[in-house]
């Protein structure tokens, strides 16, 4: 397990942290606030932490402005290595 995040294929690994019992009315605010509080620390380690809930978050897809990929019927946070984004 010690090389789980440092192995050659580590960039393909993702951690999901689910909150299935979070009340529907408080889930979007809780998930969004938690993600914002943790984001900078994760980025410093080359990781992203994404927020997913049934809100859905107002962020669009990287390549399609009409696609909202952060919808999830179960509130969750996703952690993975950062990938290079679209250059404008």
Coordinates of N, CA, C and O in Angstrom, one line a residue:
X1 N 0.8 -1.2 0.0 CA 0.0 0.0 0.0 C 0.9 1.3 0.0 O 0.4 2.3 -0.4
X2 N 2.1 1.2 0.4 CA 2.9 2.4 0.6 C 3.2 3.1 -0.8 O 3.4 4.2 -0.8
X3 N 3.2 2.3 -1.9 CA 3.4 2.9 -3.2 C 2.2 3.1 -4.0 O 2.2 3.3 -5.2
X4 N 1.0 3.0 -3.3 CA -0.3 3.1 -4.0 C -0.4 4.4 -4.8 O -0.9 4.5 -5.9
X5 N 0.1 5.5 -4.2 CA 0.0 6.8 -4.8 C 1.2 7.2 -5.6 O 1.2 8.3 -6.2
X6 N 2.3 6.5 -5.5 CA 3.5 6.8 -6.2 C 3.8 5.9 -7.3 O 4.8 6.1 -8.0
X7 N 3.0 4.8 -7.5 CA 3.3 3.9 -8.6 C 3.0 4.6 -9.9 O 2.4 5.6 -10.0
X8 N 3.5 4.0 -11.0 CA 3.4 4.5 -12.4 C 2.0 4.8 -12.8 O 1.7 5.8 -13.5
X9 N 1.1 4.0 -12.3 CA -0.3 4.1 -12.7 C -1.2 4.9 -11.7 O -2.4 4.9 -11.8
X10 N -0.5 5.6 -10.8 CA -1.2 6.3 -9.8 C -2.1 7.4 -10.4 O -3.1 7.8 -9.8
X11 N -1.7 8.0 -11.5 CA -2.5 9.0 -12.1 C -3.9 8.5 -12.5 O -4.8 9.3 -12.8
X12 N -4.1 7.2 -12.6 CA -5.4 6.6 -13.0 C -6.3 6.3 -11.8 O -7.4 5.7 -11.9
X13 N -5.8 6.5 -10.6 CA -6.5 6.2 -9.4 C -7.3 7.3 -8.8 O -7.0 8.5 -8.9
X14 N -8.5 7.0 -8.3 CA -9.4 8.0 -7.8 C -10.0 7.5 -6.5 O -10.3 6.3 -6.3
X15 N -10.1 8.4 -5.5 CA -10.8 8.1 -4.3 C -12.1 8.8 -4.2 O -12.2 10.0 -4.5
X16 N -13.2 8.1 -3.8 CA -14.5 8.6 -3.7 C -14.8 8.6 -2.2 O -14.7 7.6 -1.5
X17 N -15.3 9.7 -1.7 CA -15.8 9.8 -0.3 C -17.3 10.2 -0.4 O -17.7 11.3 -0.7
X18 N -18.1 9.2 -0.1 CA -19.6 9.4 -0.2 C -20.2 9.8 1.1 O -19.7 9.4 2.2
X19 N -21.2 10.6 1.0 CA -22.0 11.0 2.2 C -23.5 10.6 1.9 O -24.3 11.5 1.7
X20 N -23.8 9.3 1.9 CA -25.2 8.9 1.5 C -26.3 9.3 2.5 O -27.4 9.4 2.1
X21 N -25.9 9.6 3.7 CA -27.0 10.0 4.7 C -27.0 11.5 5.0 O -27.7 11.9 5.9
X22 N -26.3 12.3 4.2 CA -26.4 13.7 4.4 C -27.8 14.2 3.9 O -28.2 13.8 2.9
X23 N -28.5 15.0 4.7 CA -29.8 15.4 4.4 C -29.8 16.2 3.0 O -28.9 17.0 2.8
X24 N -30.8 15.9 2.2 CA -30.8 16.5 0.8 C -30.8 18.0 0.8 O -30.1 18.6 0.0
X25 N -31.5 18.6 1.8 CA -31.5 20.1 1.8 C -30.2 20.7 2.2 O -29.9 21.9 1.9
X26 N -29.3 20.0 2.9 CA -28.1 20.6 3.4 C -26.8 20.1 2.6 O -25.8 20.6 2.7
X27 N -27.0 19.1 1.8 CA -25.9 18.5 1.1 C -25.2 19.4 0.1 O -23.9 19.5 0.2
X28 N -25.8 20.2 -0.8 CA -25.0 21.0 -1.7 C -24.2 22.0 -0.9 O -23.0 22.2 -1.2
X29 N -24.7 22.7 0.1 CA -23.9 23.7 0.8 C -22.8 23.0 1.6 O -21.6 23.5 1.6
X30 N -23.0 21.9 2.2 CA -22.0 21.2 3.0 C -20.9 20.7 2.1 O -19.7 21.0 2.3
X31 N -21.2 20.1 1.0 CA -20.2 19.6 0.0 C -19.4 20.7 -0.6 O -18.2 20.7 -0.6
X32 N -20.1 21.7 -1.1 CA -19.4 22.9 -1.7 C -18.5 23.6 -0.7 O -17.3 23.9 -1.0
X33 N -18.9 23.8 0.5 CA -18.1 24.5 1.5 C -16.9 23.6 1.9 O -15.8 24.1 2.0
X34 N -17.1 22.3 2.1 CA -16.0 21.4 2.4 C -14.9 21.4 1.3 O -13.7 21.5 1.6
X35 N -15.4 21.3 0.1 CA -14.5 21.3 -1.0 C -13.7 22.6 -1.1 O -12.5 22.5 -1.3
X36 N -14.3 23.7 -0.9 CA -13.6 25.0 -0.9 C -12.5 25.1 0.2 O -11.5 25.6 0.0
X37 N -12.9 24.6 1.3 CA -11.9 24.6 2.5 C -10.7 23.7 2.2 O -9.6 24.0 2.7
X38 N -10.9 22.6 1.5 CA -9.8 21.7 1.3 C -9.0 21.9 0.0 O -7.9 21.4 -0.1
X39 N -9.6 22.6 -0.9 CA -9.0 22.7 -2.3 C -7.6 23.1 -2.3 O -6.8 22.4 -3.0
X40 N -7.2 24.2 -1.7 CA -5.8 24.7 -1.7 C -4.8 23.7 -1.2 O -3.8 23.5 -1.8
X41 N -5.1 23.0 -0.1 CA -4.2 22.0 0.4 C -4.0 20.9 -0.5 O -2.9 20.4 -0.7
X42 N -5.1 20.4 -1.2 CA -5.0 19.3 -2.1 C -4.2 19.7 -3.4 O -3.3 19.0 -3.8
X43 N -4.4 20.9 -3.9 CA -3.7 21.4 -5.0 C -2.2 21.5 -4.7 O -1.4 21.2 -5.6
X44 N -1.8 21.9 -3.5 CA -0.4 22.0 -3.2 C 0.3 20.6 -3.3 O 1.5 20.5 -3.5
X45 N -0.5 19.5 -3.2 CA 0.1 18.2 -3.4 C -0.2 17.6 -4.8 O 0.0 16.4 -5.0
X46 N -0.6 18.5 -5.7 CA -0.8 18.0 -7.0 C -2.1 17.2 -7.2 O -2.3 16.4 -8.2
X47 N -3.0 17.4 -6.3 CA -4.3 16.6 -6.3 C -5.5 17.6 -6.5 O -5.4 18.7 -6.1
X48 N -6.6 17.1 -7.0 CA -7.8 17.8 -7.1 C -8.8 17.2 -6.2 O -8.8 16.0 -5.9
X49 N -9.7 18.0 -5.6 CA -10.8 17.5 -4.9 C -12.1 18.1 -5.5 O -12.2 19.3 -5.5
X50 N -12.9 17.2 -6.0 CA -14.1 17.7 -6.7 C -15.4 17.5 -5.9 O -15.5 16.5 -5.1
X51 N -16.3 18.4 -6.1 CA -17.6 18.3 -5.3 C -18.7 17.8 -6.3 O -18.8 18.3 -7.4
X52 N -19.4 16.8 -5.8 CA -20.5 16.3 -6.6 C -21.8 16.2 -5.7 O -21.7 15.7 -4.6
X53 N -22.9 16.6 -6.2 CA -24.1 16.5 -5.5 C -25.3 16.7 -6.5 O -25.0 17.0 -7.7
X54 N -26.5 16.6 -6.1 CA -27.7 16.7 -6.9 C -28.1 18.1 -7.2 O -29.1 18.3 -7.9
X55 N -27.3 19.1 -6.8 CA -27.5 20.5 -7.0 C -27.9 20.9 -8.4 O -28.9 21.4 -8.7
X56 N -27.0 20.6 -9.4 CA -25.6 20.2 -9.3 C -24.8 21.4 -9.2 O -25.3 22.5 -9.4
X57 N -23.5 21.3 -8.8 CA -22.6 22.5 -8.8 C -22.7 23.2 -10.2 O -22.9 22.5 -11.2
X58 N -22.5 24.4 -10.2 CA -22.7 25.2 -11.4 C -21.5 25.2 -12.4 O -21.5 25.9 -13.4
X59 N -20.5 24.4 -12.2 CA -19.4 24.3 -13.0 C -19.7 23.5 -14.3 O -20.4 22.4 -14.2
X60 N -19.2 23.9 -15.4 CA -19.5 23.2 -16.7 C -18.3 22.3 -17.0 O -17.2 22.4 -16.4
X61 N -18.5 21.4 -18.0 CA -17.5 20.5 -18.4 C -16.3 21.3 -19.0 O -16.4 22.4 -19.5
X62 N -15.1 20.7 -19.0 CA -13.9 21.4 -19.5 C -14.0 21.6 -21.0 O -13.5 22.7 -21.4
X63 N -14.6 20.7 -21.7 CA -14.6 20.9 -23.2 C -16.0 21.2 -23.7 O -16.2 21.5 -24.9
X64 N -17.0 21.2 -22.9 CA -18.4 21.5 -23.3 C -19.1 22.4 -22.3 O -19.4 21.9 -21.2
X65 N -19.4 23.6 -22.6 CA -20.0 24.6 -21.7 C -21.4 24.2 -21.4 O -22.0 24.8 -20.5
X66 N -22.0 23.3 -22.1 CA -23.4 22.9 -21.9 C -23.5 21.6 -21.1 O -24.7 21.1 -20.9
X67 N -22.4 21.1 -20.6 CA -22.4 19.9 -19.9 C -22.0 20.2 -18.4 O -21.0 20.8 -18.2
X68 N -22.9 19.7 -17.5 CA -22.6 19.9 -16.1 C -22.3 18.5 -15.5 O -23.2 17.8 -15.0
X69 N -21.0 18.2 -15.4 CA -20.6 16.8 -15.0 C -20.6 16.6 -13.5 O -20.3 15.4 -13.1
X70 N -20.9 17.5 -12.7 CA -20.7 17.3 -11.3 C -22.0 16.9 -10.6 O -22.1 16.9 -9.3
X71 N -23.0 16.5 -11.3 CA -24.2 16.0 -10.8 C -24.0 14.6 -10.2 O -23.3 13.7 -10.8
X72 N -24.5 14.3 -9.0 CA -24.5 13.0 -8.4 C -25.8 12.8 -7.5 O -26.1 13.7 -6.8
X73 N -26.4 11.7 -7.6 CA -27.6 11.5 -6.7 C -27.2 11.3 -5.3 O -28.0 11.4 -4.4
X74 N -25.9 10.9 -5.1 CA -25.3 10.8 -3.7 C -24.2 11.8 -3.6 O -23.3 11.9 -4.4
X75 N -24.3 12.7 -2.6 CA -23.3 13.7 -2.3 C -21.9 13.0 -2.1 O -21.8 12.0 -1.4
X76 N -20.9 13.5 -2.8 CA -19.6 13.0 -2.6 C -18.5 13.9 -3.0 O -18.7 14.9 -3.6
X77 N -17.3 13.6 -2.5 CA -16.0 14.3 -2.9 C -15.2 13.3 -3.6 O -15.2 12.1 -3.3
X78 N -14.5 13.8 -4.6 CA -13.6 12.9 -5.4 C -12.2 13.5 -5.4 O -12.0 14.7 -5.6
X79 N -11.2 12.6 -5.1 CA -9.8 13.0 -5.1 C -9.0 12.3 -6.1 O -9.2 11.0 -6.2
X80 N -8.3 13.0 -6.9 CA -7.4 12.4 -7.9 C -6.3 13.3 -8.3 O -6.3 14.5 -7.8
X81 N -5.3 12.8 -9.0 CA -4.2 13.7 -9.4 C -4.8 14.8 -10.4 O -5.7 14.5 -11.2
X82 N -4.2 15.9 -10.4 CA -4.5 17.0 -11.4 C -4.2 16.6 -12.8 O -3.2 15.9 -13.0
X83 N -4.9 17.0 -13.7 CA -4.6 16.9 -15.1 C -4.6 18.2 -15.8 O -5.2 19.2 -15.3
X84 N -3.8 18.3 -16.9 CA -3.7 19.6 -17.5 C -5.0 20.0 -18.1 O -5.7 19.2 -18.8
X85 N -5.4 21.2 -17.9 CA -6.7 21.7 -18.4 C -6.6 22.3 -19.8 O -5.5 22.3 -20.4
X86 N -7.7 22.8 -20.3 CA -7.8 23.4 -21.6 C -7.1 24.8 -21.6 O -7.3 25.6 -20.7
X87 N -6.2 25.0 -22.5 CA -5.5 26.3 -22.6 C -6.3 27.2 -23.6 O -6.7 26.8 -24.6
X88 N -6.5 28.4 -23.1 CA -7.3 29.4 -23.9 C -6.4 30.4 -24.6 O -5.5 30.8 -24.0

